[in-house]
Coordinates of C-alpha atoms in Angstrom, one line a residue:
Chain A
M1 CA 0.0 0.0 0.0
L2 CA 2.7 2.5 1.1
I3 CA 4.9 1.3 -1.7
A4 CA 2.1 1.8 -4.2
Q5 CA 1.7 5.4 -3.0
K6 CA 5.4 6.1 -3.0
E7 CA 5.8 6.2 -6.7
R8 CA 3.4 9.0 -7.3
M9 CA 4.6 10.9 -4.2
I10 CA 8.1 10.8 -5.7
D11 CA 6.6 12.5 -8.8
Y12 CA 4.9 15.1 -6.6
A13 CA 8.1 15.9 -4.8
A14 CA 10.1 16.3 -8.0
E15 CA 7.4 18.7 -9.3
Q16 CA 7.4 20.7 -6.0
V17 CA 11.2 21.0 -6.1
R18 CA 11.0 22.6 -9.5
R19 CA 8.4 25.1 -8.3
L20 CA 10.6 25.9 -5.2
K21 CA 13.5 26.6 -7.5
R22 CA 11.5 29.0 -9.5
L23 CA 10.2 30.7 -6.4
H24 CA 13.8 30.9 -5.0
E25 CA 14.9 32.8 -8.1
A26 CA 11.9 35.2 -8.0
F27 CA 11.9 35.8 -4.3
P28 CA 11.0 38.3 -2.8
R29 CA 9.3 39.7 -5.9
R30 CA 7.1 36.7 -5.7
N31 CA 6.4 35.1 -2.3
R32 CA 3.4 32.8 -2.7
Y33 CA 4.3 29.3 -1.6
P34 CA 3.5 26.8 -4.4
R35 CA 0.3 24.7 -3.7
D36 CA -1.1 21.7 -5.5
P37 CA -4.7 20.3 -5.1
R38 CA -3.3 16.7 -5.2
F39 CA -1.1 17.0 -2.1
R40 CA 0.1 19.2 0.7
S41 CA 3.7 20.0 1.5
A42 CA 6.2 21.6 3.9
I43 CA 9.8 22.8 3.8
Y44 CA 12.2 22.7 6.7
D45 CA 15.8 23.9 6.9
L46 CA 19.0 22.1 7.9
E47 CA 18.4 23.0 11.5
Y48 CA 14.9 21.5 11.4
V49 CA 13.3 24.9 11.5
Q50 CA 10.1 25.1 9.6
I51 CA 10.2 27.5 6.6
F52 CA 6.7 27.0 5.4
S53 CA 4.0 24.4 5.7
T54 CA 0.6 23.6 4.3
L55 CA 0.5 20.2 6.0
R56 CA -2.6 19.0 7.9
D57 CA -0.4 17.0 10.2
N58 CA 2.8 18.8 11.2
R59 CA 4.3 15.8 13.2
V60 CA 7.2 15.4 10.8
D61 CA 9.9 12.8 11.0
F62 CA 13.2 13.8 9.4
L63 CA 14.8 10.4 9.7
R64 CA 12.4 8.4 7.6
D65 CA 11.6 8.2 3.9
I66 CA 7.9 7.5 3.9
Y67 CA 5.6 6.9 6.9
R68 CA 2.0 7.1 8.1
T69 CA 0.8 9.7 10.5
G70 CA -2.8 10.1 11.7
G71 CA -4.6 9.4 8.4
Y72 CA -1.9 10.9 6.2
I73 CA 1.1 9.6 4.5
H74 CA 4.3 11.7 4.5
F75 CA 7.0 11.3 2.0
V76 CA 10.3 13.0 2.8
K77 CA 12.6 14.3 0.1
L78 CA 16.1 15.7 0.8
L79 CA 17.0 18.6 -1.5
D80 CA 20.5 18.9 -3.1
S81 CA 20.3 22.7 -3.5
Y82 CA 18.6 24.4 -0.6
Y83 CA 16.1 26.5 -2.5
L84 CA 14.7 29.1 0.0
G85 CA 17.0 27.4 2.5
A86 CA 14.9 24.2 2.4
K87 CA 16.7 21.0 3.0
Y88 CA 13.7 18.8 3.8
L89 CA 10.6 18.7 1.6
F90 CA 7.6 16.8 3.0
I91 CA 4.8 15.7 0.7
E92 CA 1.5 14.8 2.4
V93 CA -1.4 12.8 0.9
P94 CA -4.5 11.5 2.7
E95 CA -4.3 7.8 3.5
N96 CA -7.4 6.8 1.6
H97 CA -8.0 3.6 -0.3
E98 CA -9.9 5.4 -3.0
W99 CA -6.8 6.1 -5.1
W100 CA -5.5 2.6 -4.7
T101 CA -8.8 0.9 -5.7
R102 CA -9.1 3.3 -8.6
T103 CA -5.7 2.4 -9.9
L104 CA -6.3 -1.3 -9.4
S105 CA -9.6 -1.2 -11.3
R106 CA -7.9 0.8 -14.0
I107 CA -5.2 -1.8 -14.4
L108 CA -7.8 -4.6 -14.5
I109 CA -10.0 -2.8 -17.0
A110 CA -6.9 -2.1 -19.2
G111 CA -5.9 -5.8 -18.9
L112 CA -9.3 -7.0 -19.8
V113 CA -9.7 -4.7 -22.8
S114 CA -6.4 -5.7 -24.2
G115 CA -7.0 -9.3 -23.5
V116 CA -10.3 -9.3 -25.3
F117 CA -8.7 -7.4 -28.2
L118 CA -5.8 -9.9 -28.5
T119 CA -8.1 -12.8 -28.4
L120 CA -10.3 -11.4 -31.2
L121 CA -7.2 -10.6 -33.2
G122 CA -5.9 -14.1 -32.7
I123 CA -9.2 -15.7 -33.8
Y124 CA -9.3 -13.4 -36.8
L125 CA -5.7 -14.3 -37.9
A126 CA -6.3 -18.0 -37.3
R127 CA -9.4 -17.8 -39.5
L128 CA -7.5 -16.0 -42.2
F129 CA -4.8 -18.6 -42.4
V130 CA -7.0 -21.7 -41.9
R131 CA -9.6 -20.8 -44.5
P132 CA -7.6 -21.6 -47.6
M133 CA -6.4 -24.8 -46.0
R134 CA -9.9 -25.9 -45.1
R135 CA -11.1 -25.0 -48.6
S136 CA -8.5 -27.1 -50.3
I137 CA -9.4 -30.1 -48.1
E138 CA -13.0 -29.6 -48.9
L139 CA -12.2 -29.5 -52.5
L140 CA -10.2 -32.7 -52.3
D141 CA -13.0 -34.4 -50.4
D142 CA -15.6 -33.3 -53.0
F143 CA -13.3 -34.5 -55.8
I144 CA -12.9 -37.9 -54.3
Q145 CA -16.6 -38.3 -53.7
D146 CA -17.5 -37.3 -57.2
T147 CA -14.8 -39.5 -58.7
T148 CA -15.8 -42.4 -56.6
H149 CA -19.3 -42.2 -58.0
E150 CA -18.1 -41.9 -61.6
I151 CA -15.7 -44.9 -61.2
N152 CA -18.4 -47.3 -60.2
T153 CA -19.8 -48.2 -63.6
P154 CA -16.6 -48.6 -65.6
V155 CA -15.0 -50.7 -62.8
H156 CA -17.9 -53.1 -62.8
T157 CA -18.1 -53.2 -66.5
I158 CA -14.4 -54.2 -66.7
L159 CA -14.6 -56.7 -63.9
G160 CA -17.8 -58.3 -65.2
N161 CA -16.4 -58.7 -68.7
V162 CA -13.0 -60.0 -67.4
E163 CA -14.8 -62.7 -65.5
M164 CA -16.8 -63.7 -68.5
I165 CA -13.7 -64.4 -70.6
D166 CA -12.3 -68.0 -70.3
P167 CA -8.5 -67.8 -70.3
R168 CA -8.2 -71.3 -71.6
N169 CA -9.4 -70.2 -75.0
L170 CA -6.5 -67.7 -75.2
S171 CA -3.0 -68.1 -76.5
D172 CA -0.2 -68.1 -74.0
R173 CA 0.8 -64.5 -74.8
D174 CA -2.8 -63.3 -74.7
R175 CA -3.5 -65.1 -71.5
R176 CA -0.6 -63.3 -69.7
R177 CA -1.9 -60.0 -71.0
F178 CA -5.4 -60.9 -69.9
E179 CA -4.2 -61.8 -66.4
R180 CA -2.5 -58.4 -66.2
I181 CA -5.7 -56.8 -67.1
A182 CA -7.6 -58.8 -64.6
I183 CA -5.1 -57.9 -61.8
A184 CA -5.3 -54.2 -62.8
A185 CA -9.1 -54.4 -62.7
R186 CA -9.1 -56.0 -59.3
S187 CA -6.7 -53.4 -57.9
I188 CA -8.9 -50.6 -59.2
S189 CA -11.9 -52.4 -57.7
T190 CA -10.2 -52.7 -54.3
L191 CA -9.3 -49.0 -54.4
Y192 CA -12.8 -48.2 -55.4
E193 CA -14.3 -50.2 -52.5
D194 CA -11.9 -48.5 -50.1
L195 CA -12.8 -45.0 -51.3
K196 CA -16.5 -45.9 -51.3
F197 CA -16.2 -47.1 -47.7
L198 CA -14.4 -43.9 -46.7
T199 CA -16.6 -41.4 -48.5
L200 CA -19.9 -42.8 -49.4
E201 CA -20.6 -45.5 -46.9
Q202 CA -19.8 -43.6 -43.8
D203 CA -23.5 -43.2 -43.0
R204 CA -24.7 -46.5 -44.4
P205 CA -26.7 -48.4 -41.8
L206 CA -24.7 -51.6 -40.8
Q207 CA -26.3 -55.0 -41.2
E208 CA -25.1 -57.2 -38.4
E209 CA -25.3 -60.8 -39.3
R210 CA -23.6 -64.1 -38.5
I211 CA -20.6 -64.4 -40.8
D212 CA -18.9 -67.7 -41.5
L213 CA -15.4 -66.2 -41.3
A214 CA -13.6 -69.2 -42.8
Q215 CA -15.9 -69.1 -45.8
L216 CA -15.5 -65.4 -46.3
L217 CA -11.7 -65.8 -46.1
E218 CA -11.8 -68.5 -48.7
E219 CA -13.8 -66.2 -51.0
R220 CA -11.4 -63.3 -50.6
L221 CA -8.4 -65.5 -51.0
E222 CA -9.8 -66.7 -54.3
Y223 CA -10.3 -63.1 -55.4
F224 CA -6.7 -62.4 -54.6
E225 CA -5.4 -65.6 -56.1
I226 CA -4.5 -64.1 -59.4
L227 CA -2.5 -61.4 -57.5
F228 CA -0.6 -64.1 -55.5
R229 CA 0.3 -65.8 -58.7
T230 CA 1.8 -62.8 -60.4
K231 CA 4.1 -62.3 -57.4
A232 CA 4.8 -66.0 -57.2
L233 CA 3.6 -66.1 -53.6
R234 CA 2.9 -69.4 -51.9
L235 CA -0.2 -69.4 -49.8
H236 CA -0.6 -71.4 -46.6
R237 CA -4.0 -71.4 -45.1
D238 CA -5.1 -72.9 -41.9
L239 CA -8.7 -72.0 -41.2
V240 CA -10.8 -73.2 -38.3
P241 CA -14.5 -72.5 -38.9
T242 CA -15.4 -69.5 -36.9
V243 CA -18.5 -67.4 -36.7
L244 CA -18.4 -63.7 -36.2
R245 CA -21.4 -61.3 -35.8
A246 CA -20.7 -58.2 -37.8
D247 CA -21.4 -56.4 -41.1
R248 CA -20.3 -58.6 -43.9
R249 CA -19.0 -55.8 -46.1
L250 CA -17.0 -54.2 -43.4
I251 CA -15.3 -57.5 -42.5
A252 CA -14.6 -58.1 -46.2
R253 CA -12.9 -54.7 -46.4
L254 CA -10.9 -55.6 -43.4
I255 CA -9.7 -58.9 -44.9
D256 CA -9.1 -57.4 -48.3
N257 CA -6.9 -54.7 -46.9
L258 CA -4.8 -57.0 -44.7
L259 CA -4.3 -59.4 -47.7
S260 CA -3.6 -56.5 -50.0
N261 CA -0.9 -55.3 -47.7
A262 CA 0.6 -58.7 -47.3
V263 CA 0.8 -59.0 -51.1
K264 CA 1.9 -55.4 -51.7
Y265 CA 4.9 -55.5 -49.4
N266 CA 5.9 -59.1 -50.0
R267 CA 8.9 -60.1 -52.0
R268 CA 8.6 -62.1 -55.1
G269 CA 8.4 -65.8 -54.4
G270 CA 7.6 -65.1 -50.8
R271 CA 5.0 -66.7 -48.5
I272 CA 1.7 -65.7 -47.1
E273 CA 0.1 -67.5 -44.2
V274 CA -3.5 -67.1 -43.2
R275 CA -4.5 -68.6 -40.0
L276 CA -8.0 -68.4 -38.4
R277 CA -8.8 -69.5 -34.9
P278 CA -11.8 -68.6 -32.9
G279 CA -11.0 -65.1 -31.6
V280 CA -8.0 -64.5 -33.7
L281 CA -7.1 -64.0 -37.4
E282 CA -3.5 -64.0 -38.3
I283 CA -1.9 -63.0 -41.6
V284 CA 1.8 -63.5 -42.0
D285 CA 3.9 -62.2 -44.8
T286 CA 7.6 -62.5 -45.7
G287 CA 8.0 -58.9 -46.9
V288 CA 10.1 -55.9 -46.2
G289 CA 9.0 -55.7 -42.5
M290 CA 8.9 -52.5 -40.4
S291 CA 10.8 -50.9 -37.6
P292 CA 9.0 -50.2 -34.4
E293 CA 8.6 -46.5 -35.3
E294 CA 7.1 -47.4 -38.6
I295 CA 4.6 -49.7 -36.9
E296 CA 3.5 -46.7 -34.8
E297 CA 2.7 -44.7 -37.9
I298 CA 1.2 -47.2 -40.3
F299 CA -2.4 -46.7 -39.1
E300 CA -2.5 -43.1 -40.0
R301 CA -4.5 -42.0 -43.0
Y302 CA -2.7 -41.4 -46.3
H303 CA 0.5 -42.8 -44.9
R304 CA 2.3 -44.9 -47.3
F305 CA 5.4 -46.2 -45.7
N306 CA 7.2 -47.6 -48.7
D307 CA 7.6 -45.2 -51.5
T308 CA 8.2 -47.8 -54.2
E309 CA 4.8 -49.3 -53.7
G310 CA 1.7 -47.6 -55.1
G311 CA -1.6 -47.1 -53.3
F312 CA -3.3 -44.3 -51.5
G313 CA -2.3 -45.6 -48.1
L314 CA -6.0 -45.8 -47.3
G315 CA -5.8 -49.5 -46.4
L316 CA -4.6 -49.5 -42.9
D317 CA -6.7 -46.5 -42.0
I318 CA -9.7 -48.6 -43.0
V319 CA -8.4 -51.5 -41.0
R320 CA -8.1 -49.3 -38.0
R321 CA -11.6 -47.8 -38.3
I322 CA -13.2 -51.2 -38.7
T323 CA -11.3 -52.8 -35.8
E324 CA -12.1 -49.8 -33.7
H325 CA -15.7 -50.0 -34.6
Y326 CA -16.0 -53.6 -33.4
G327 CA -13.7 -53.1 -30.5
M328 CA -11.2 -55.5 -32.0
R329 CA -7.6 -55.4 -31.0
I330 CA -4.9 -55.4 -33.7
E331 CA -1.4 -56.5 -33.1
V332 CA 1.5 -56.0 -35.4
Q333 CA 4.7 -57.9 -35.1
S334 CA 7.4 -57.1 -37.6
N335 CA 11.1 -57.5 -38.2
K336 CA 12.8 -55.4 -40.8
G337 CA 13.7 -57.5 -43.8
E338 CA 12.0 -60.6 -42.5
G339 CA 8.3 -59.9 -42.7
T340 CA 5.2 -58.9 -40.8
T341 CA 2.5 -60.7 -38.8
M342 CA -0.8 -59.0 -38.3
R343 CA -3.1 -60.4 -35.7
V344 CA -6.7 -59.3 -35.2
Y345 CA -8.3 -60.3 -32.0
F346 CA -12.1 -60.3 -32.0
D347 CA -14.1 -59.7 -28.9
A348 CA -15.0 -63.0 -27.2
G349 CA -18.6 -61.9 -27.2
E350 CA -18.6 -61.6 -31.0
T351 CA -17.3 -65.1 -31.7
E352 CA -18.7 -68.5 -31.4
R353 CA -17.3 -71.8 -32.3
R354 CA -19.4 -73.5 -34.8
E355 CA -20.0 -77.1 -33.8
K356 CA -19.0 -79.5 -36.5
Chain B
M1 CA 29.6 65.9 33.1
K2 CA 30.8 62.4 33.8
P3 CA 27.4 60.7 33.6
L4 CA 26.7 62.5 30.3
L5 CA 29.9 61.3 28.8
L6 CA 29.3 57.8 30.1
S7 CA 25.8 57.8 28.6
L8 CA 27.1 59.2 25.3
F9 CA 29.7 56.5 25.3
C10 CA 27.1 53.9 26.0
A11 CA 24.8 55.2 23.3
G12 CA 27.8 55.2 21.0
T13 CA 28.7 51.6 21.6
L14 CA 25.1 50.6 21.4
S15 CA 24.4 52.4 18.2
A16 CA 27.7 51.1 16.9
V17 CA 26.4 47.6 17.4
A18 CA 22.8 48.5 16.4
G19 CA 23.4 49.9 12.9
S20 CA 26.4 47.7 12.3
F21 CA 25.1 46.2 9.0
D22 CA 24.1 49.5 7.5
R23 CA 27.4 51.1 8.4
H24 CA 29.9 48.4 7.7
C25 CA 28.4 46.3 4.9
V26 CA 25.9 48.3 2.8
P27 CA 28.2 51.1 1.6
C28 CA 30.9 49.0 0.3
H29 CA 28.4 46.6 -1.4
R30 CA 26.7 49.5 -3.0
K31 CA 30.0 50.8 -4.2
E32 CA 31.1 47.4 -5.5
G33 CA 27.7 46.7 -7.1
V34 CA 27.2 43.4 -5.3
S35 CA 23.6 42.9 -4.4
L36 CA 23.2 41.9 -0.7
R37 CA 19.9 40.3 -1.6
Q38 CA 21.6 38.2 -4.2
T39 CA 24.4 37.2 -1.9
F40 CA 21.9 36.2 0.7
M41 CA 19.9 34.0 -1.6
N42 CA 23.1 32.4 -2.8
A43 CA 24.2 31.8 0.8
L44 CA 20.8 30.3 1.6
L45 CA 21.2 27.8 -1.2
I46 CA 24.4 26.6 0.4
Y47 CA 24.0 27.1 4.1
S48 CA 20.2 26.5 4.6
G49 CA 19.9 27.2 8.3
E50 CA 20.2 30.5 10.2
H51 CA 23.1 29.5 12.5
N52 CA 24.9 27.5 9.9
M53 CA 24.7 30.5 7.6
K54 CA 25.9 33.0 10.1
A55 CA 28.9 30.9 11.1
G56 CA 29.8 30.1 7.5
L57 CA 29.6 33.8 6.4
K58 CA 31.5 35.0 9.4
Y59 CA 34.4 32.7 8.6
F60 CA 34.2 33.7 4.9
L61 CA 34.3 37.4 5.6
Y62 CA 37.3 37.0 7.8
H63 CA 39.0 34.5 5.5
P64 CA 37.6 34.9 2.0
S65 CA 38.5 32.3 -0.6
I66 CA 37.1 31.5 -4.0
E67 CA 36.7 27.8 -3.0
T68 CA 34.4 28.6 0.0
S69 CA 32.5 31.5 -1.7
V70 CA 28.8 31.2 -2.4
M71 CA 29.1 33.4 -5.5
G72 CA 30.1 30.6 -7.8
R73 CA 33.1 30.3 -10.0
T74 CA 31.7 32.2 -12.9
Y75 CA 31.4 35.3 -10.8
F76 CA 35.2 35.4 -10.2
R77 CA 36.0 35.3 -13.9
N78 CA 35.5 39.1 -14.0
H79 CA 35.4 40.0 -10.3
R80 CA 38.0 40.1 -7.6
L81 CA 37.8 38.3 -4.2
K82 CA 37.0 40.8 -1.4
K83 CA 39.6 41.7 1.2
P84 CA 39.5 39.9 4.6
S85 CA 37.3 42.0 7.0
S86 CA 38.9 43.6 10.0
L87 CA 35.6 44.3 11.7
P88 CA 35.6 43.4 15.4
E89 CA 33.8 40.1 16.1
K90 CA 31.0 41.8 18.1
E91 CA 30.1 44.1 15.3
M92 CA 30.4 41.3 12.7
D93 CA 27.9 39.2 14.7
A94 CA 25.5 42.1 15.0
A95 CA 25.8 42.8 11.3
L96 CA 25.1 39.2 10.4
D97 CA 22.1 39.2 12.7
E98 CA 20.7 42.2 11.0
Y99 CA 21.5 40.8 7.6
W100 CA 19.6 37.6 8.4
E101 CA 16.6 39.5 9.8
R102 CA 16.4 41.7 6.8
Y103 CA 16.5 39.2 4.1
K104 CA 15.3 35.9 5.7
V105 CA 12.6 33.8 3.9
I106 CA 11.0 32.4 7.0
G107 CA 7.9 34.4 7.8
H108 CA 7.9 36.1 4.4
L109 CA 6.1 33.4 2.4
K110 CA 2.4 33.4 2.0

């Protein structure tokens, strides 16, 4: 409190000294002691004799710097040049809390106003910078959605016609070409399904049903067969009949993506093992493998961890979404250069062993 | 005759002390053009208190030096230092008392 007052009393004292100096130079032509509505004051000489005073309380203390006396605060200033013979200048202000609270509220208001201003400025700037970014993301999303729609018909036309052709009727050269076309068509179809899942089917109501997981796996393996062949991959399957209650298309996407990755990152002439037990699906490849840091990152959308391989990197994001949706746990075990094992654990409540 | 002489003498010494300032200080200052008001204000700036000032000036008037003068160095660029006073101490004290009374600030501020 006293400290808070001191600062302005120092200012008052400096001001009063300037006035005393002017009076000293004009004395005795002018002899009116300088007064100020904000404070009262007194001057004393070196021998403690009062020269002049307008103080309310004349109990002055020459040894102190600032002190309280009967409802007033006295601040003492020692003069360097004794204008009018004064060595001591006393400044007196009433000891009221009014000034203090006024100052405090002023500080608070100023802080509040500048705080609000800065916040608004911050929001405005953030908007300004984020807007173009948000626009380009929206544009991309729109583009993907539109394209997905448009791809539907041609993809199915190609796939339908490819399946109608009997490769046995073709010459060896044509058969190889045909197989390449079939693979390409399937890749596009998988990509299409992924995109559709991410963009168009988000809000599709799920149809929960009992799925014969072993049978679904067989189906998908057959679909991938042609892909395995082109990379000369040997497939080992060990499927124990298992029933899962879920949306068939979601589980198909899950399996497709896991298989697709196992193929994509495998080496030529490698191996793929697919193992199914009640409660766990395991897909093992003999591919490039991943470091622990890479494993951390693979489930992020649009992440493609091997630049030499194509793909949008949507696959594992879809895997993550589906497993999260069904509360499944996914485990990745990998050694760089040796291969990767993906294990999906289903919730015990979702599985049942089919009696043979 | 004796008492008259005595009383005249007494009056003489008394008046010698009473008008000391006007007789011993003013004429020379008037002649030299050194304002006694100005010297007083200068002295106040340095000595502040009554007794301090009287003692200081007394010493100066008997032993003037540029270093202890209240006139400031610029004054002595074109003025000489005054001669040491030979005034008896009693009259010096009386003159300084009158000097103080005549020019003091205390009691003359409104």
